[in-house]
Short mmCIF file of C-alpha atoms in Angstrom, two decimals:
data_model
loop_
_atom_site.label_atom_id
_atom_site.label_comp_id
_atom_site.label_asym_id
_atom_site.label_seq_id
_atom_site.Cartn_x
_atom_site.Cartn_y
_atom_site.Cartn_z
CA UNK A 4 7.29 14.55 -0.97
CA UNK A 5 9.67 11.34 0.17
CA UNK A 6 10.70 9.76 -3.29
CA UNK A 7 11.35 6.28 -3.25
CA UNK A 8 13.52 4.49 -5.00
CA UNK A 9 14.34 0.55 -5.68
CA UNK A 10 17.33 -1.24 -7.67
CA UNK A 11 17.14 -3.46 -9.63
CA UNK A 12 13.75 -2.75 -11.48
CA UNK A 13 14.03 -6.96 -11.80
CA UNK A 14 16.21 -9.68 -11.08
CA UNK A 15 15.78 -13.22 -11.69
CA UNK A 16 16.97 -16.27 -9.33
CA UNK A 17 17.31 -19.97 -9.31
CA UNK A 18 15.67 -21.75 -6.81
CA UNK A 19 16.84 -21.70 -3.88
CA UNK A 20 19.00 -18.58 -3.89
CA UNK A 21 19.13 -15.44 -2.32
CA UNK A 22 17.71 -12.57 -3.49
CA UNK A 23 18.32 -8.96 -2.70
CA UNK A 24 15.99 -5.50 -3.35
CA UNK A 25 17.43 -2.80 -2.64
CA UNK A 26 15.02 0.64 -1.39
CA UNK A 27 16.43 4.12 -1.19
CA UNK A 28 14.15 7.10 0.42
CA UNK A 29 14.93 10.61 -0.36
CA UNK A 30 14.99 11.82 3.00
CA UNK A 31 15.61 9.73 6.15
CA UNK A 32 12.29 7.92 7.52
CA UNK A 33 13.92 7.27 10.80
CA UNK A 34 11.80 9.09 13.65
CA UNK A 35 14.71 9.80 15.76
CA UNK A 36 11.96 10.03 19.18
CA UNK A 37 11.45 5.99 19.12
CA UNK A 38 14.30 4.82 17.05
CA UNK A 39 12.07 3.65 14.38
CA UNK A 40 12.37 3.32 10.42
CA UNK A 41 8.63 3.86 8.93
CA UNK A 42 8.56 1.35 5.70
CA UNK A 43 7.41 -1.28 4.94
CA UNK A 44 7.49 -4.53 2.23
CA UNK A 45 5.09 -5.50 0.25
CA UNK A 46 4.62 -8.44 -2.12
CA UNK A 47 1.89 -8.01 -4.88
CA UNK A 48 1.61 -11.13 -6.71
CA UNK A 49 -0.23 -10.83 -10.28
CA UNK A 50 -4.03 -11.02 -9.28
CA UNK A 51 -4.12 -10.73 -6.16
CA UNK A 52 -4.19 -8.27 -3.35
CA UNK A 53 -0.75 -7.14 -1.87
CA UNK A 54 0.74 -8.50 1.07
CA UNK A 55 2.10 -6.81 3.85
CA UNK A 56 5.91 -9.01 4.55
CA UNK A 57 7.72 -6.00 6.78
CA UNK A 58 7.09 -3.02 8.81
CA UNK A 59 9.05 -0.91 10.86
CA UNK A 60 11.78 -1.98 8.30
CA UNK A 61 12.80 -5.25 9.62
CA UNK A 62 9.24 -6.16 11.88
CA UNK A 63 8.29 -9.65 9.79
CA UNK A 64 4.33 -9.38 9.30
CA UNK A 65 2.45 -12.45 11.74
CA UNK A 66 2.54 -15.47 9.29
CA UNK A 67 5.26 -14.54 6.46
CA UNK A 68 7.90 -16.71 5.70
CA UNK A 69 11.51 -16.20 8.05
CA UNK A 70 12.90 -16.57 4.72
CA UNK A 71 11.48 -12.44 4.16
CA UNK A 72 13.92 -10.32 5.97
CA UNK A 73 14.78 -6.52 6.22
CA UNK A 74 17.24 -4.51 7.28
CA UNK A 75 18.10 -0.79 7.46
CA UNK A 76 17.88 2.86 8.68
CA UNK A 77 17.65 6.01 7.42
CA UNK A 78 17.76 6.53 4.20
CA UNK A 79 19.10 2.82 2.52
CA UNK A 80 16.77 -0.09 3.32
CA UNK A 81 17.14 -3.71 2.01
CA UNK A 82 14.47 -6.68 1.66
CA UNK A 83 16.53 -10.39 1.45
CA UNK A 84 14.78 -13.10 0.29
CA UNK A 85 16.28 -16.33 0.93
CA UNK A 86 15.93 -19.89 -0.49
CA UNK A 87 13.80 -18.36 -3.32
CA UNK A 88 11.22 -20.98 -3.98
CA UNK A 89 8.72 -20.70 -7.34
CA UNK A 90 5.59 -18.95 -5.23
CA UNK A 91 7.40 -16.15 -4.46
CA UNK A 92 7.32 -14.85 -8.31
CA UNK A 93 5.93 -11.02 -7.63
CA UNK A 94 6.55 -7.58 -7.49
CA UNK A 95 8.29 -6.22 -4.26
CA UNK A 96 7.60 -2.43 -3.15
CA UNK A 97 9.09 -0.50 -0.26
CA UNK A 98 6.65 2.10 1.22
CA UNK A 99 7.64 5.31 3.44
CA UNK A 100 4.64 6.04 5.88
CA UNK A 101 6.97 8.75 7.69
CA UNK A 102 5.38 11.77 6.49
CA UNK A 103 2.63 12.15 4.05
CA UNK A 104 1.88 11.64 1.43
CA UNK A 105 2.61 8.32 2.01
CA UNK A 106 5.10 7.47 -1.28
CA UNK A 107 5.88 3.67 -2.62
CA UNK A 108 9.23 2.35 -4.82
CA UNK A 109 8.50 1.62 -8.21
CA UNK A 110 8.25 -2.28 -7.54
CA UNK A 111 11.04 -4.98 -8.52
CA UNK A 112 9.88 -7.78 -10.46
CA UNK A 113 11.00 -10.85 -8.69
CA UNK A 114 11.31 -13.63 -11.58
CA UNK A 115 12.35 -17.24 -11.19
CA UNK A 116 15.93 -18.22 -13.10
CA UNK B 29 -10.31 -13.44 8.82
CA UNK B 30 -10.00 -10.23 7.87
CA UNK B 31 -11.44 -9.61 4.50
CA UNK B 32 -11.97 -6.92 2.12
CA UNK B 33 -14.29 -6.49 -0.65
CA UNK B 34 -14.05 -3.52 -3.25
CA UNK B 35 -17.00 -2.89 -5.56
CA UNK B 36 -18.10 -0.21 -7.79
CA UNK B 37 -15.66 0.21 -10.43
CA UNK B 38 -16.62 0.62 -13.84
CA UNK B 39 -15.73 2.69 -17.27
CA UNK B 40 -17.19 6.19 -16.80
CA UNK B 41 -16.70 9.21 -19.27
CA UNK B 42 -14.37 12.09 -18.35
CA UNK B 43 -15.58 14.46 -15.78
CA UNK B 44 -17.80 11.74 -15.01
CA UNK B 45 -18.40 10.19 -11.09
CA UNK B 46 -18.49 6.64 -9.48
CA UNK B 47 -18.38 5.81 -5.72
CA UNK B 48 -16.21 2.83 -4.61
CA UNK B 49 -17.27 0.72 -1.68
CA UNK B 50 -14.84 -1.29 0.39
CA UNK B 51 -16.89 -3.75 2.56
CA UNK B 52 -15.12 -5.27 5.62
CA UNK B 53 -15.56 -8.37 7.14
CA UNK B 54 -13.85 -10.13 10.30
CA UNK B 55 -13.04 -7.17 12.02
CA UNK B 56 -14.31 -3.61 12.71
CA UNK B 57 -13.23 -0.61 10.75
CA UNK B 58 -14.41 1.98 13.68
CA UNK B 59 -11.39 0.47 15.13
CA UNK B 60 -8.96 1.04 12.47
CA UNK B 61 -7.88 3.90 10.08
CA UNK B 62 -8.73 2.55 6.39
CA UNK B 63 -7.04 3.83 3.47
CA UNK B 64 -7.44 3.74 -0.74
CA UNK B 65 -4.87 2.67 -2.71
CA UNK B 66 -4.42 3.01 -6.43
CA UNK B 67 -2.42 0.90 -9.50
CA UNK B 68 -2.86 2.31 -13.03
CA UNK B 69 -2.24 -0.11 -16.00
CA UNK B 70 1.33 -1.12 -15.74
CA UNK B 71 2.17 1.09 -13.31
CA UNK B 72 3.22 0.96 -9.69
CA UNK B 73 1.28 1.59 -5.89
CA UNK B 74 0.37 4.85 -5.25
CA UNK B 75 -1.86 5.94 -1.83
CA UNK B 76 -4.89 8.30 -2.84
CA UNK B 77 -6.52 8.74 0.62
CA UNK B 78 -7.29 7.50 4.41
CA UNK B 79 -9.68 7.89 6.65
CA UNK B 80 -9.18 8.00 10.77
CA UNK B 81 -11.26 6.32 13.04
CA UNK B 82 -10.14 8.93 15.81
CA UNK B 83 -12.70 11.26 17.07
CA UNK B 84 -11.97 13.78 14.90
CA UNK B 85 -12.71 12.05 11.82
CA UNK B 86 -9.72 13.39 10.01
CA UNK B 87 -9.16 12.27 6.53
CA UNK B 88 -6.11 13.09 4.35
CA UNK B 89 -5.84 12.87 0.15
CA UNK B 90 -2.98 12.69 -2.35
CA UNK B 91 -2.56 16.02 -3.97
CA UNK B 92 -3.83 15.08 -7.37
CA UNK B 93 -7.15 13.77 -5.84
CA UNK B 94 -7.73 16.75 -3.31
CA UNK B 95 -11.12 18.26 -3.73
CA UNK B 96 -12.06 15.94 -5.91
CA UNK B 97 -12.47 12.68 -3.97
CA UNK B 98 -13.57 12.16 -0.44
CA UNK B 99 -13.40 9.03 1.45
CA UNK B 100 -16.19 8.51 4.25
CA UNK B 101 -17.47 5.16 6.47
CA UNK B 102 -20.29 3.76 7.28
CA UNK B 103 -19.53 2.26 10.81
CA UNK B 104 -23.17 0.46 10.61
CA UNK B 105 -22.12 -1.10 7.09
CA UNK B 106 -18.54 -1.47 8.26
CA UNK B 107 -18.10 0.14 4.84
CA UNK B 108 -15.69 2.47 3.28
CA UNK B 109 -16.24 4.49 0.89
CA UNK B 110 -14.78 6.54 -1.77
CA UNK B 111 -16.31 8.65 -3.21
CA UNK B 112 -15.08 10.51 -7.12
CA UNK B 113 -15.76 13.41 -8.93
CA UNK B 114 -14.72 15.20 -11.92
CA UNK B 115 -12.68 11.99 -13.28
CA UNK B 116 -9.85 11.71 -14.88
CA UNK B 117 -8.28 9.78 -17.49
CA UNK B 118 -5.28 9.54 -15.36
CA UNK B 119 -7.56 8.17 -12.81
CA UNK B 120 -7.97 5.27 -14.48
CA UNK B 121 -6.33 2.35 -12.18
CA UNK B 122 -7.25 -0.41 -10.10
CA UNK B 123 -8.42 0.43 -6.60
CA UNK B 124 -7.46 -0.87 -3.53
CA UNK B 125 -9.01 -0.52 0.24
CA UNK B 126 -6.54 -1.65 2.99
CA UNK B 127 -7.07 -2.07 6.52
CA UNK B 128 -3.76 0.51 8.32
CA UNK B 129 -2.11 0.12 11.48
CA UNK B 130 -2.14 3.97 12.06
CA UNK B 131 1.12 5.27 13.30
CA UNK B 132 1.04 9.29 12.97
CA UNK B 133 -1.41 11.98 11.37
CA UNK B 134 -2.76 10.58 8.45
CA UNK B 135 0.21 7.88 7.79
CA UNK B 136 0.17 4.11 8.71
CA UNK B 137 1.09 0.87 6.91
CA UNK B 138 -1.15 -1.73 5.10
CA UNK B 139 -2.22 -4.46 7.05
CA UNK B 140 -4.87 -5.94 4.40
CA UNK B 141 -5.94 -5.44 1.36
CA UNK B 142 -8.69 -6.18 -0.82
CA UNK B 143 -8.54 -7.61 -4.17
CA UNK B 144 -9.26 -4.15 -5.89
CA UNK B 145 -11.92 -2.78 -7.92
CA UNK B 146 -11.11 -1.39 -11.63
CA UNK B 147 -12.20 2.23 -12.63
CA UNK B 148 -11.73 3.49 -16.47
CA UNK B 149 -12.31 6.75 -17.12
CA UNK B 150 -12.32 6.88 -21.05
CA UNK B 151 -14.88 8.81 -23.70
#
């Protein structure tokens, strides 16, 4: 199976700053045939059902905020979050749909400074 | 809009079986692959199964859940279902259904999700 990892398990911003969450896979999720990363960002605020913010590693989901971006290949992936405002207080969690089973980070607790 | 609605959790003895529904609105699931996806208390995501809506019906489970859980459809319904057996306390978790934009065998990423549905398996 692809372990995932994420760094840091939580950080904590002021508003308005940047924020970066790091995602490691074990083995590379790049499909060498199409040139394509498979993972994706989610954001799972507390009661609610998680939202899909990337895919394809840096692919923005239809309607998230330009301030959501990621970037990487292989095996070392990275979701920025910039101009932190208050409503984006959640956990973040990289996902590997490369091979199955599908695997998911641990989460990073995004907290508010 | 897409929606999704989970129902059927509840606290059920060890060994014990409940069936989760996932009922979809604003779209059709015979055009999608659907998936279950699990949090326990405190814990992180982890996928538990998903369900093709190619011809061959394939479906695919997490290791811990094979042969013991079985996800099926109702087109008609535009329901998912999934369906547990011989529960476990580790089963115990909140239960998500999530629309997937399929992109191999079995493997796809989460497009929607439901609010989830909570299943305790406890004596």
């Amino acid at each position: 199976d692809i372990v995932m990892t994420q760094s840091p398990d939580s950080l904590a911003v002021s508003l308005g700053e940047r924020a970066t969450i790091n995602c490691k896979s074990s083995q590379s999720v790049l499909w060498n045939s199409n040139n394509k990363n498979f993972l994706a960002w989610y954001q799972h605020k507390r009661g609610q059902a998680p939202k899909l913010l990337i895919y394809w590693a840096s692919t923005r989901e239809s309607g998230v905020p330009d301030r959501f971006s990621g970037i990487g290949s292989g095996t070392d992936f990275t979701l920025t979050i910039t101009n932190v405002q208050a409503e984006d207080v959640a956990v973040y969690y990289c996902h590997q749909y490369y091979q199955s089973p599908m695997t998911f980070g641990p989460g990073t607790r995004l907290e508010i400074k | 809009e897409v929606q999704l609605l989970e129902s059927g959790g509840d606290l059920v003895q060890p060994g014990g079986s409940l069936r989760l529904s996932c009922a979809g609105s604003g779209f059709t699931i015979n055009d999608y692959f659907m998936s279950w996806v699990r949090q326990a208390p405190g814990k992180g995501l982890e996928w538990v199964s998903i369900s093709s809506n190619l011809a061959d019906g394939s479906t695919f489970y997490e290791d811990s859940v094979k042969g013991r859980f079985t996800i099926s459809r109702d087109n008609a319904k535009n329901t998912v279902y999934l369906q547990m057996n011989s529960l476990r306390a580790e089963d115990t978790a909140k239960y998500f259904c999530a629309r997937t934009s399929a992109t191999g065998t079995g493997r796809g990423y989460f497009t929607h999700w439901g609010l989830g549905t909570l299943v305790t398996v406890s004596s």
